[in-house]
Amino acid sequence: MLKIAFPNTGSNPQPPAMLEIPKVLYQQIIGEDLTSEENKIDTVTEHSQTIDILKRKKNIILYGPPGTGKTFTAKIIAKQMNGVTKSVTFHQSYGYEEFIEGIRPQSTGNAITYPVKPGVFKKFCQSLPIMN
């Protein structure tokens, strides 16, 4: 399963790069024109090192408190790399069976079968293009 999402990981995968998003609330920067040419240049310069790491390691983990711009940063980086973004969010109401995969009883006539059904995350991973 993870081979689909992260095809470049072998039997001895490299650990992902860890990048901390600073504790700056999004509301503190929302007043700025994030589409201005000056901000676009700053953003490209600011994320060029992250892009270099991503090209080499194939995945990174952005971490930080809620509202600090992790998703915003990921989308900027993907756009700079001519990437398409998709997202899926795990919610606490999901069980493993709904999110990854699980067996679900299915009645056919007098017989009950238990086919394995893919969950939201597995379907998401299978929909991603395979990257080299």
Short mmCIF file of N, CA and C in Angstrom, two decimals:
data_model
loop_
_atom_site.label_atom_id
_atom_site.label_comp_id
_atom_site.label_asym_id
_atom_site.label_seq_id
_atom_site.Cartn_x
_atom_site.Cartn_y
_atom_site.Cartn_z
N MET A 1 0.82 -1.20 0.00
CA MET A 1 0.00 0.00 0.00
C MET A 1 0.86 1.25 0.00
N LEU A 2 1.82 1.32 0.93
CA LEU A 2 2.66 2.51 0.99
C LEU A 2 3.53 2.63 -0.25
N LYS A 3 3.80 1.51 -0.92
CA LYS A 3 4.59 1.54 -2.14
C LYS A 3 3.87 2.36 -3.21
N ILE A 4 2.53 2.34 -3.20
CA ILE A 4 1.76 3.14 -4.14
C ILE A 4 1.94 4.62 -3.84
N ALA A 5 1.83 4.99 -2.59
CA ALA A 5 1.94 6.40 -2.21
C ALA A 5 3.37 6.90 -2.26
N PHE A 6 4.33 6.02 -1.87
CA PHE A 6 5.73 6.40 -1.82
C PHE A 6 6.55 5.35 -2.57
N PRO A 7 6.49 5.35 -3.93
CA PRO A 7 7.09 4.27 -4.70
C PRO A 7 8.60 4.20 -4.60
N ASN A 8 9.28 5.23 -4.19
CA ASN A 8 10.73 5.23 -4.16
C ASN A 8 11.30 4.71 -2.85
N THR A 9 10.48 4.17 -2.00
CA THR A 9 10.98 3.59 -0.77
C THR A 9 11.23 2.12 -0.99
N GLY A 10 12.41 1.67 -0.69
CA GLY A 10 12.75 0.26 -0.85
C GLY A 10 12.75 -0.43 0.48
N SER A 11 13.55 -1.48 0.57
CA SER A 11 13.61 -2.21 1.83
C SER A 11 14.34 -1.41 2.90
N ASN A 12 15.13 -0.44 2.49
CA ASN A 12 15.86 0.40 3.44
C ASN A 12 15.54 1.87 3.14
N PRO A 13 14.31 2.31 3.41
CA PRO A 13 13.92 3.68 3.04
C PRO A 13 14.65 4.72 3.88
N GLN A 14 14.89 5.88 3.24
CA GLN A 14 15.48 7.00 3.96
C GLN A 14 14.41 7.61 4.85
N PRO A 15 14.81 8.09 6.03
CA PRO A 15 13.82 8.78 6.85
C PRO A 15 13.41 10.08 6.17
N PRO A 16 12.17 10.50 6.35
CA PRO A 16 11.72 11.74 5.72
C PRO A 16 12.39 12.95 6.37
N ALA A 17 12.49 14.01 5.59
CA ALA A 17 12.99 15.26 6.13
C ALA A 17 11.91 15.85 7.04
N MET A 18 12.32 16.42 8.14
CA MET A 18 11.37 17.01 9.08
C MET A 18 11.54 18.52 9.04
N LEU A 19 10.49 19.24 8.72
CA LEU A 19 10.54 20.69 8.65
C LEU A 19 9.51 21.27 9.60
N GLU A 20 9.97 22.08 10.54
CA GLU A 20 9.04 22.69 11.48
C GLU A 20 8.50 23.98 10.90
N ILE A 21 7.21 24.14 10.98
CA ILE A 21 6.56 25.38 10.58
C ILE A 21 6.54 26.26 11.83
N PRO A 22 7.08 27.48 11.73
CA PRO A 22 7.16 28.33 12.93
C PRO A 22 5.79 28.65 13.52
N LYS A 23 5.79 29.01 14.78
CA LYS A 23 4.54 29.29 15.51
C LYS A 23 4.03 30.70 15.20
N VAL A 24 3.79 30.95 13.93
CA VAL A 24 3.22 32.22 13.50
C VAL A 24 1.81 31.92 13.03
N LEU A 25 0.85 32.53 13.65
CA LEU A 25 -0.53 32.27 13.27
C LEU A 25 -0.83 32.83 11.89
N TYR A 26 -1.62 32.11 11.13
CA TYR A 26 -1.99 32.52 9.79
C TYR A 26 -2.64 33.90 9.80
N GLN A 27 -3.40 34.19 10.85
CA GLN A 27 -4.07 35.49 10.94
C GLN A 27 -3.07 36.65 10.96
N GLN A 28 -1.84 36.39 11.43
CA GLN A 28 -0.84 37.45 11.48
C GLN A 28 -0.33 37.82 10.09
N ILE A 29 -0.44 36.90 9.13
CA ILE A 29 0.06 37.21 7.79
C ILE A 29 -1.05 37.41 6.77
N ILE A 30 -2.28 37.18 7.16
CA ILE A 30 -3.37 37.22 6.20
C ILE A 30 -3.59 38.63 5.65
N GLY A 31 -3.17 39.65 6.36
CA GLY A 31 -3.31 41.01 5.88
C GLY A 31 -2.40 41.33 4.71
N GLU A 32 -1.34 40.54 4.52
CA GLU A 32 -0.42 40.79 3.42
C GLU A 32 -1.02 40.30 2.11
N ASP A 33 -0.61 40.95 1.01
CA ASP A 33 -1.03 40.49 -0.30
C ASP A 33 -0.12 39.34 -0.69
N LEU A 34 -0.59 38.11 -0.48
CA LEU A 34 0.24 36.93 -0.72
C LEU A 34 0.45 36.65 -2.20
N THR A 35 -0.26 37.38 -3.07
CA THR A 35 -0.09 37.17 -4.51
C THR A 35 0.80 38.23 -5.14
N SER A 36 1.32 39.17 -4.37
CA SER A 36 2.16 40.22 -4.94
C SER A 36 3.46 39.62 -5.47
N GLU A 37 4.07 40.30 -6.43
CA GLU A 37 5.33 39.82 -7.02
C GLU A 37 6.42 39.71 -5.95
N GLU A 38 6.46 40.66 -5.02
CA GLU A 38 7.47 40.63 -3.96
C GLU A 38 7.32 39.38 -3.10
N ASN A 39 6.09 39.06 -2.73
CA ASN A 39 5.86 37.86 -1.92
C ASN A 39 6.12 36.58 -2.70
N LYS A 40 5.84 36.60 -4.02
CA LYS A 40 6.12 35.42 -4.83
C LYS A 40 7.62 35.15 -4.86
N ILE A 41 8.43 36.21 -5.02
CA ILE A 41 9.88 36.05 -5.03
C ILE A 41 10.37 35.56 -3.68
N ASP A 42 9.87 36.16 -2.59
CA ASP A 42 10.26 35.72 -1.25
C ASP A 42 9.90 34.25 -1.03
N THR A 43 8.73 33.87 -1.49
CA THR A 43 8.27 32.50 -1.29
C THR A 43 9.15 31.52 -2.05
N VAL A 44 9.50 31.83 -3.29
CA VAL A 44 10.37 30.96 -4.08
C VAL A 44 11.72 30.81 -3.40
N THR A 45 12.30 31.92 -2.94
CA THR A 45 13.59 31.88 -2.26
C THR A 45 13.48 31.12 -0.96
N GLU A 46 12.44 31.37 -0.20
CA GLU A 46 12.25 30.75 1.11
C GLU A 46 12.11 29.24 1.00
N HIS A 47 11.48 28.76 -0.05
CA HIS A 47 11.19 27.33 -0.16
C HIS A 47 12.14 26.59 -1.10
N SER A 48 13.14 27.25 -1.67
CA SER A 48 14.02 26.56 -2.61
C SER A 48 14.80 25.44 -1.93
N GLN A 49 15.22 25.63 -0.69
CA GLN A 49 15.93 24.58 0.04
C GLN A 49 14.99 23.39 0.31
N THR A 50 13.76 23.69 0.68
CA THR A 50 12.77 22.63 0.92
C THR A 50 12.52 21.84 -0.36
N ILE A 51 12.43 22.52 -1.49
CA ILE A 51 12.21 21.85 -2.77
C ILE A 51 13.39 20.95 -3.11
N ASP A 52 14.62 21.42 -2.85
CA ASP A 52 15.80 20.59 -3.09
C ASP A 52 15.76 19.32 -2.25
N ILE A 53 15.38 19.45 -0.98
CA ILE A 53 15.26 18.28 -0.09
C ILE A 53 14.19 17.34 -0.62
N LEU A 54 13.06 17.89 -1.03
CA LEU A 54 11.94 17.08 -1.51
C LEU A 54 12.32 16.31 -2.78
N LYS A 55 13.06 16.93 -3.67
CA LYS A 55 13.49 16.24 -4.89
C LYS A 55 14.42 15.08 -4.57
N ARG A 56 15.23 15.24 -3.54
CA ARG A 56 16.19 14.21 -3.16
C ARG A 56 15.55 13.09 -2.35
N LYS A 57 14.70 13.45 -1.39
CA LYS A 57 14.14 12.46 -0.46
C LYS A 57 12.76 11.97 -0.86
N LYS A 58 12.07 12.67 -1.74
CA LYS A 58 10.74 12.31 -2.24
C LYS A 58 9.59 12.54 -1.26
N ASN A 59 9.87 12.85 0.00
CA ASN A 59 8.78 13.19 0.92
C ASN A 59 9.33 14.00 2.08
N ILE A 60 8.49 14.83 2.62
CA ILE A 60 8.84 15.61 3.81
C ILE A 60 7.65 15.59 4.76
N ILE A 61 7.92 15.87 6.00
CA ILE A 61 6.86 15.98 7.00
C ILE A 61 6.87 17.40 7.52
N LEU A 62 5.76 18.09 7.38
CA LEU A 62 5.62 19.43 7.93
C LEU A 62 4.90 19.29 9.26
N TYR A 63 5.45 19.88 10.29
CA TYR A 63 4.80 19.76 11.60
C TYR A 63 4.75 21.11 12.27
N GLY A 64 3.79 21.27 13.15
CA GLY A 64 3.61 22.51 13.89
C GLY A 64 2.19 22.59 14.41
N PRO A 65 1.93 23.58 15.23
CA PRO A 65 0.59 23.74 15.80
C PRO A 65 -0.45 24.04 14.72
N PRO A 66 -1.71 23.82 15.02
CA PRO A 66 -2.77 24.14 14.05
C PRO A 66 -2.75 25.63 13.69
N GLY A 67 -3.03 25.90 12.44
CA GLY A 67 -3.16 27.29 12.00
C GLY A 67 -1.85 27.99 11.69
N THR A 68 -0.74 27.25 11.57
CA THR A 68 0.55 27.89 11.32
C THR A 68 0.96 27.86 9.85
N GLY A 69 0.13 27.28 8.98
CA GLY A 69 0.40 27.34 7.55
C GLY A 69 1.03 26.11 6.94
N LYS A 70 0.88 24.95 7.54
CA LYS A 70 1.48 23.73 6.99
C LYS A 70 0.87 23.40 5.63
N THR A 71 -0.44 23.38 5.54
CA THR A 71 -1.12 23.07 4.28
C THR A 71 -0.84 24.16 3.26
N PHE A 72 -0.88 25.41 3.69
CA PHE A 72 -0.58 26.54 2.82
C PHE A 72 0.82 26.39 2.22
N THR A 73 1.80 26.06 3.06
CA THR A 73 3.19 25.88 2.62
C THR A 73 3.29 24.72 1.64
N ALA A 74 2.64 23.60 1.94
CA ALA A 74 2.68 22.42 1.07
C ALA A 74 2.12 22.75 -0.31
N LYS A 75 1.04 23.51 -0.35
CA LYS A 75 0.43 23.87 -1.64
C LYS A 75 1.34 24.80 -2.44
N ILE A 76 2.01 25.73 -1.77
CA ILE A 76 2.95 26.62 -2.45
C ILE A 76 4.09 25.81 -3.06
N ILE A 77 4.65 24.90 -2.27
CA ILE A 77 5.76 24.08 -2.74
C ILE A 77 5.32 23.21 -3.92
N ALA A 78 4.15 22.59 -3.83
CA ALA A 78 3.65 21.75 -4.93
C ALA A 78 3.46 22.57 -6.19
N LYS A 79 2.93 23.77 -6.05
CA LYS A 79 2.72 24.64 -7.21
C LYS A 79 4.04 25.02 -7.85
N GLN A 80 5.06 25.31 -7.02
CA GLN A 80 6.37 25.67 -7.56
C GLN A 80 7.02 24.50 -8.29
N MET A 81 6.66 23.29 -7.91
CA MET A 81 7.21 22.10 -8.55
C MET A 81 6.30 21.59 -9.67
N ASN A 82 5.35 22.43 -10.10
CA ASN A 82 4.37 22.07 -11.13
C ASN A 82 3.56 20.84 -10.74
N GLY A 83 3.29 20.73 -9.46
CA GLY A 83 2.54 19.57 -8.96
C GLY A 83 1.07 19.87 -8.81
N VAL A 84 0.32 18.81 -8.71
CA VAL A 84 -1.11 18.88 -8.46
C VAL A 84 -1.31 18.47 -7.01
N THR A 85 -2.16 19.18 -6.32
CA THR A 85 -2.37 18.83 -4.91
C THR A 85 -3.71 18.14 -4.73
N LYS A 86 -3.70 17.15 -3.86
CA LYS A 86 -4.92 16.48 -3.41
C LYS A 86 -4.73 16.33 -1.91
N SER A 87 -5.81 16.30 -1.19
CA SER A 87 -5.67 16.09 0.25
C SER A 87 -6.79 15.20 0.77
N VAL A 88 -6.46 14.51 1.84
CA VAL A 88 -7.43 13.69 2.55
C VAL A 88 -7.14 13.88 4.02
N THR A 89 -8.18 13.99 4.81
CA THR A 89 -8.01 14.25 6.24
C THR A 89 -8.59 13.11 7.05
N PHE A 90 -7.80 12.64 7.99
CA PHE A 90 -8.28 11.61 8.90
C PHE A 90 -9.10 12.30 9.97
N HIS A 91 -10.28 11.79 10.22
CA HIS A 91 -11.14 12.34 11.26
C HIS A 91 -11.29 11.30 12.35
N GLN A 92 -11.41 11.76 13.58
CA GLN A 92 -11.48 10.84 14.72
C GLN A 92 -12.68 9.89 14.66
N SER A 93 -13.68 10.23 13.88
CA SER A 93 -14.83 9.34 13.78
C SER A 93 -14.57 8.16 12.83
N TYR A 94 -13.50 8.22 12.04
CA TYR A 94 -13.13 7.10 11.17
C TYR A 94 -12.56 5.96 11.99
N GLY A 95 -12.89 4.76 11.61
CA GLY A 95 -12.21 3.59 12.13
C GLY A 95 -11.20 3.15 11.08
N TYR A 96 -10.34 2.22 11.42
CA TYR A 96 -9.36 1.70 10.47
C TYR A 96 -10.07 1.17 9.22
N GLU A 97 -11.17 0.47 9.44
CA GLU A 97 -11.89 -0.16 8.33
C GLU A 97 -12.41 0.86 7.32
N GLU A 98 -12.83 2.03 7.79
CA GLU A 98 -13.33 3.05 6.87
C GLU A 98 -12.19 3.85 6.24
N PHE A 99 -11.10 4.02 6.96
CA PHE A 99 -10.04 4.89 6.45
C PHE A 99 -9.03 4.13 5.60
N ILE A 100 -8.58 2.96 6.02
CA ILE A 100 -7.60 2.19 5.26
C ILE A 100 -8.31 1.10 4.45
N GLU A 101 -8.70 0.03 5.08
CA GLU A 101 -9.50 -1.00 4.44
C GLU A 101 -10.06 -1.93 5.50
N GLY A 102 -11.10 -2.62 5.14
CA GLY A 102 -11.69 -3.55 6.09
C GLY A 102 -12.64 -4.51 5.42
N ILE A 103 -12.98 -5.56 6.14
CA ILE A 103 -13.95 -6.51 5.60
C ILE A 103 -15.34 -6.04 5.97
N ARG A 104 -16.23 -6.19 5.01
CA ARG A 104 -17.61 -5.77 5.23
C ARG A 104 -18.53 -6.91 4.81
N PRO A 105 -19.43 -7.32 5.66
CA PRO A 105 -20.33 -8.42 5.29
C PRO A 105 -21.22 -8.03 4.12
N GLN A 106 -21.40 -9.00 3.23
CA GLN A 106 -22.23 -8.77 2.05
C GLN A 106 -23.12 -9.99 1.86
N SER A 107 -24.40 -9.77 1.81
CA SER A 107 -25.36 -10.86 1.67
C SER A 107 -25.71 -11.05 0.20
N THR A 108 -25.53 -12.30 -0.28
CA THR A 108 -25.90 -12.64 -1.65
C THR A 108 -26.75 -13.91 -1.58
N GLY A 109 -28.03 -13.76 -1.72
CA GLY A 109 -28.92 -14.92 -1.59
C GLY A 109 -28.86 -15.47 -0.18
N ASN A 110 -28.52 -16.74 -0.05
CA ASN A 110 -28.41 -17.37 1.27
C ASN A 110 -27.00 -17.32 1.83
N ALA A 111 -26.07 -16.78 1.07
CA ALA A 111 -24.66 -16.77 1.50
C ALA A 111 -24.25 -15.39 1.99
N ILE A 112 -23.37 -15.39 2.96
CA ILE A 112 -22.76 -14.14 3.43
C ILE A 112 -21.27 -14.23 3.13
N THR A 113 -20.77 -13.23 2.43
CA THR A 113 -19.34 -13.16 2.15
C THR A 113 -18.76 -11.96 2.88
N TYR A 114 -17.45 -11.95 2.99
CA TYR A 114 -16.76 -10.86 3.69
C TYR A 114 -15.65 -10.31 2.80
N PRO A 115 -16.02 -9.57 1.76
CA PRO A 115 -14.99 -9.01 0.89
C PRO A 115 -14.23 -7.87 1.57
N VAL A 116 -12.98 -7.72 1.18
CA VAL A 116 -12.17 -6.60 1.68
C VAL A 116 -12.49 -5.39 0.83
N LYS A 117 -12.89 -4.32 1.47
CA LYS A 117 -13.25 -3.08 0.78
C LYS A 117 -12.22 -2.00 1.10
N PRO A 118 -11.73 -1.29 0.09
CA PRO A 118 -10.77 -0.22 0.36
C PRO A 118 -11.45 0.95 1.08
N GLY A 119 -10.69 1.59 1.94
CA GLY A 119 -11.19 2.76 2.64
C GLY A 119 -10.82 4.05 1.92
N VAL A 120 -11.15 5.16 2.51
CA VAL A 120 -10.93 6.49 1.92
C VAL A 120 -9.45 6.71 1.58
N PHE A 121 -8.54 6.42 2.52
CA PHE A 121 -7.12 6.68 2.30
C PHE A 121 -6.54 5.76 1.23
N LYS A 122 -6.92 4.50 1.24
CA LYS A 122 -6.41 3.56 0.24
C LYS A 122 -6.87 3.98 -1.16
N LYS A 123 -8.13 4.36 -1.30
CA LYS A 123 -8.63 4.84 -2.59
C LYS A 123 -7.87 6.09 -3.03
N PHE A 124 -7.60 6.96 -2.06
CA PHE A 124 -6.84 8.18 -2.33
C PHE A 124 -5.46 7.83 -2.88
N CYS A 125 -4.75 6.93 -2.20
CA CYS A 125 -3.40 6.53 -2.63
C CYS A 125 -3.42 5.88 -4.00
N GLN A 126 -4.42 5.06 -4.26
CA GLN A 126 -4.53 4.39 -5.55
C GLN A 126 -4.84 5.37 -6.68
N SER A 127 -5.41 6.52 -6.36
CA SER A 127 -5.74 7.50 -7.39
C SER A 127 -4.54 8.38 -7.77
N LEU A 128 -3.46 8.29 -6.99
CA LEU A 128 -2.30 9.13 -7.25
C LEU A 128 -1.48 8.59 -8.41
N PRO A 129 -0.90 9.49 -9.22
CA PRO A 129 -0.03 9.00 -10.29
C PRO A 129 1.26 8.44 -9.68
N ILE A 130 1.80 7.41 -10.30
CA ILE A 130 3.07 6.84 -9.84
C ILE A 130 4.18 7.77 -10.29
N MET A 131 5.00 8.21 -9.32
CA MET A 131 6.08 9.15 -9.61
C MET A 131 7.41 8.41 -9.62
N ASN A 132 8.29 8.81 -10.53
CA ASN A 132 9.64 8.21 -10.57
C ASN A 132 10.63 9.13 -9.93
#
